mmCIF file of C-alpha atoms in Angstrom:
data_model
loop_
_atom_site.group_PDB
_atom_site.id
_atom_site.type_symbol
_atom_site.label_atom_id
_atom_site.label_comp_id
_atom_site.label_asym_id
_atom_site.label_seq_id
_atom_site.Cartn_x
_atom_site.Cartn_y
_atom_site.Cartn_z
ATOM 1 C CA UNK T 590 198.478 45.471 181.301
ATOM 2 C CA UNK T 591 201.288 42.911 180.780
ATOM 3 C CA UNK T 592 201.677 40.772 177.630
ATOM 4 C CA UNK T 593 203.029 37.341 177.887
ATOM 5 C CA UNK T 594 205.708 36.968 175.010
ATOM 6 C CA UNK T 595 206.321 33.207 175.638
ATOM 7 C CA UNK T 596 204.008 32.565 172.727
ATOM 8 C CA UNK T 597 205.899 34.811 170.323
ATOM 9 C CA UNK T 598 209.270 33.271 171.317
ATOM 10 C CA UNK T 599 208.080 29.630 170.896
ATOM 11 C CA UNK T 600 206.734 30.692 167.645
ATOM 12 C CA UNK T 601 210.152 31.894 166.481
ATOM 13 C CA UNK T 602 211.655 28.825 167.836
ATOM 14 C CA UNK T 603 209.359 26.616 165.709
ATOM 15 C CA UNK T 604 210.267 28.844 162.584
ATOM 16 C CA UNK T 605 214.117 28.954 163.081
ATOM 17 C CA UNK T 606 214.279 24.915 163.790
ATOM 18 C CA UNK T 607 212.970 23.543 160.339
ATOM 19 C CA UNK T 608 214.778 25.946 158.152
ATOM 20 C CA UNK T 609 218.110 26.257 159.764
ATOM 21 C CA UNK T 610 218.028 22.518 159.765
ATOM 22 C CA UNK T 611 217.099 22.502 155.922
ATOM 23 C CA UNK T 612 219.935 25.122 155.265
ATOM 24 C CA UNK T 613 222.350 22.505 156.615
ATOM 25 C CA UNK T 614 221.426 20.569 153.964
ATOM 26 C CA UNK T 615 221.694 22.950 151.457
ATOM 27 C CA UNK T 616 225.265 24.079 152.688
ATOM 28 C CA UNK T 617 226.277 20.244 152.496
ATOM 29 C CA UNK T 618 224.925 20.073 148.874
ATOM 30 C CA UNK T 619 226.579 23.055 147.810
ATOM 31 C CA UNK T 620 229.962 21.624 149.638
ATOM 32 C CA UNK T 621 229.392 18.406 147.164
ATOM 33 C CA UNK T 622 228.827 20.647 144.111
ATOM 34 C CA UNK T 623 231.975 22.931 144.903
ATOM 35 C CA UNK T 624 234.150 19.783 145.443
ATOM 36 C CA UNK T 625 233.103 18.405 141.731
ATOM 37 C CA UNK T 626 233.342 21.948 140.206
ATOM 38 C CA UNK T 627 236.985 21.896 141.864
ATOM 39 C CA UNK T 628 237.970 18.412 140.494
ATOM 40 C CA UNK T 629 236.727 19.379 136.981
ATOM 41 C CA UNK T 630 238.116 22.768 136.567
ATOM 42 C CA UNK T 631 241.187 22.467 139.213
ATOM 43 C CA UNK T 632 240.233 25.643 140.407
ATOM 44 C CA UNK T 633 240.146 26.054 144.500
ATOM 45 C CA UNK T 634 238.187 28.274 146.365
ATOM 46 C CA UNK T 635 237.016 29.005 149.881
ATOM 47 C CA UNK T 636 233.764 28.599 149.302
ATOM 48 C CA UNK T 637 233.490 25.078 150.510
ATOM 49 C CA UNK T 638 235.318 26.311 153.802
ATOM 50 C CA UNK T 639 232.660 29.038 154.095
ATOM 51 C CA UNK T 640 229.673 26.595 153.459
ATOM 52 C CA UNK T 641 231.196 24.219 156.462
ATOM 53 C CA UNK T 642 231.476 26.950 158.840
ATOM 54 C CA UNK T 643 227.732 28.035 157.384
ATOM 55 C CA UNK T 644 226.676 24.314 158.250
ATOM 56 C CA UNK T 645 228.083 24.697 161.962
ATOM 57 C CA UNK T 646 226.291 28.021 162.373
ATOM 58 C CA UNK T 647 222.860 26.526 161.052
ATOM 59 C CA UNK T 648 223.201 23.619 163.238
ATOM 60 C CA UNK T 649 223.674 26.049 166.285
ATOM 61 C CA UNK T 650 220.563 27.626 165.342
ATOM 62 C CA UNK T 651 218.854 24.493 165.031
ATOM 63 C CA UNK T 652 219.907 22.992 168.218
ATOM 64 C CA UNK T 653 219.333 26.224 169.898
ATOM 65 C CA UNK T 654 215.448 26.616 168.837
ATOM 66 C CA UNK T 655 215.071 23.076 169.704
ATOM 67 C CA UNK T 656 216.236 23.383 173.132
ATOM 68 C CA UNK T 657 214.467 26.570 173.581
ATOM 69 C CA UNK T 658 211.312 24.678 173.016
ATOM 70 C CA UNK T 659 212.118 21.971 175.589
ATOM 71 C CA UNK T 660 213.367 24.407 178.589
ATOM 72 C CA UNK T 661 210.739 25.259 181.398
ATOM 73 C CA UNK T 662 212.646 28.418 182.514
ATOM 74 C CA UNK T 663 211.383 31.764 180.669
ATOM 75 C CA UNK T 664 214.909 33.127 181.188
ATOM 76 C CA UNK T 665 216.577 29.925 179.407
ATOM 77 C CA UNK T 666 214.039 30.332 176.632
ATOM 78 C CA UNK T 667 214.840 33.722 175.879
ATOM 79 C CA UNK T 668 218.417 33.246 176.232
ATOM 80 C CA UNK T 669 218.472 30.189 173.544
ATOM 81 C CA UNK T 670 216.346 31.871 171.374
ATOM 82 C CA UNK T 671 218.627 34.912 171.007
ATOM 83 C CA UNK T 672 221.499 32.577 170.437
ATOM 84 C CA UNK T 673 219.113 30.746 167.858
ATOM 85 C CA UNK T 674 218.371 34.112 166.323
ATOM 86 C CA UNK T 675 222.136 35.335 166.225
ATOM 87 C CA UNK T 676 223.503 32.108 164.898
ATOM 88 C CA UNK T 677 220.586 32.194 162.103
ATOM 89 C CA UNK T 678 220.894 35.490 160.829
ATOM 90 C CA UNK T 679 224.704 35.327 161.057
ATOM 91 C CA UNK T 680 224.603 32.060 159.086
ATOM 92 C CA UNK T 681 222.438 33.728 156.351
ATOM 93 C CA UNK T 682 224.887 36.496 155.863
ATOM 94 C CA UNK T 683 227.615 34.083 155.747
ATOM 95 C CA UNK T 684 225.547 32.141 153.007
ATOM 96 C CA UNK T 685 225.130 35.252 151.008
ATOM 97 C CA UNK T 686 229.056 35.892 150.961
ATOM 98 C CA UNK T 687 229.643 32.185 150.067
ATOM 99 C CA UNK T 688 227.336 32.770 146.941
ATOM 100 C CA UNK T 689 229.205 35.766 145.856
ATOM 101 C CA UNK T 690 232.889 33.791 146.312
ATOM 102 C CA UNK T 691 231.029 31.046 144.308
ATOM 103 C CA UNK T 692 229.734 33.452 141.682
ATOM 104 C CA UNK T 693 233.044 34.971 141.149
ATOM 105 C CA UNK T 694 235.356 32.338 141.560
ATOM 106 C CA UNK T 695 233.772 29.624 139.537
ATOM 107 C CA UNK T 696 231.959 32.344 137.192
ATOM 108 C CA UNK T 697 235.107 33.118 135.045
#
């Protein structure tokens, strides 16, 4: 008995798309807050650069999952879903690193 995994893939893409697009906004807000903190304290950090890269990765995850929902080919669906998953996981990991950088560079 063969199971159809296209429903699972579509659900995954439907989850990644709005979450990743919301995370772009989180990154942009973080960048803005860091720029204010830098201007007030005069202490530069690489966290805003990390968040900029992070926003691009979340954008890649958003676009990949969006286009995965639009394609008709299951081969392309699976490929785009893998790109969306990888970009999302990488972006979440980088966001965690950026949080540590922010905490320890601005905390002292």
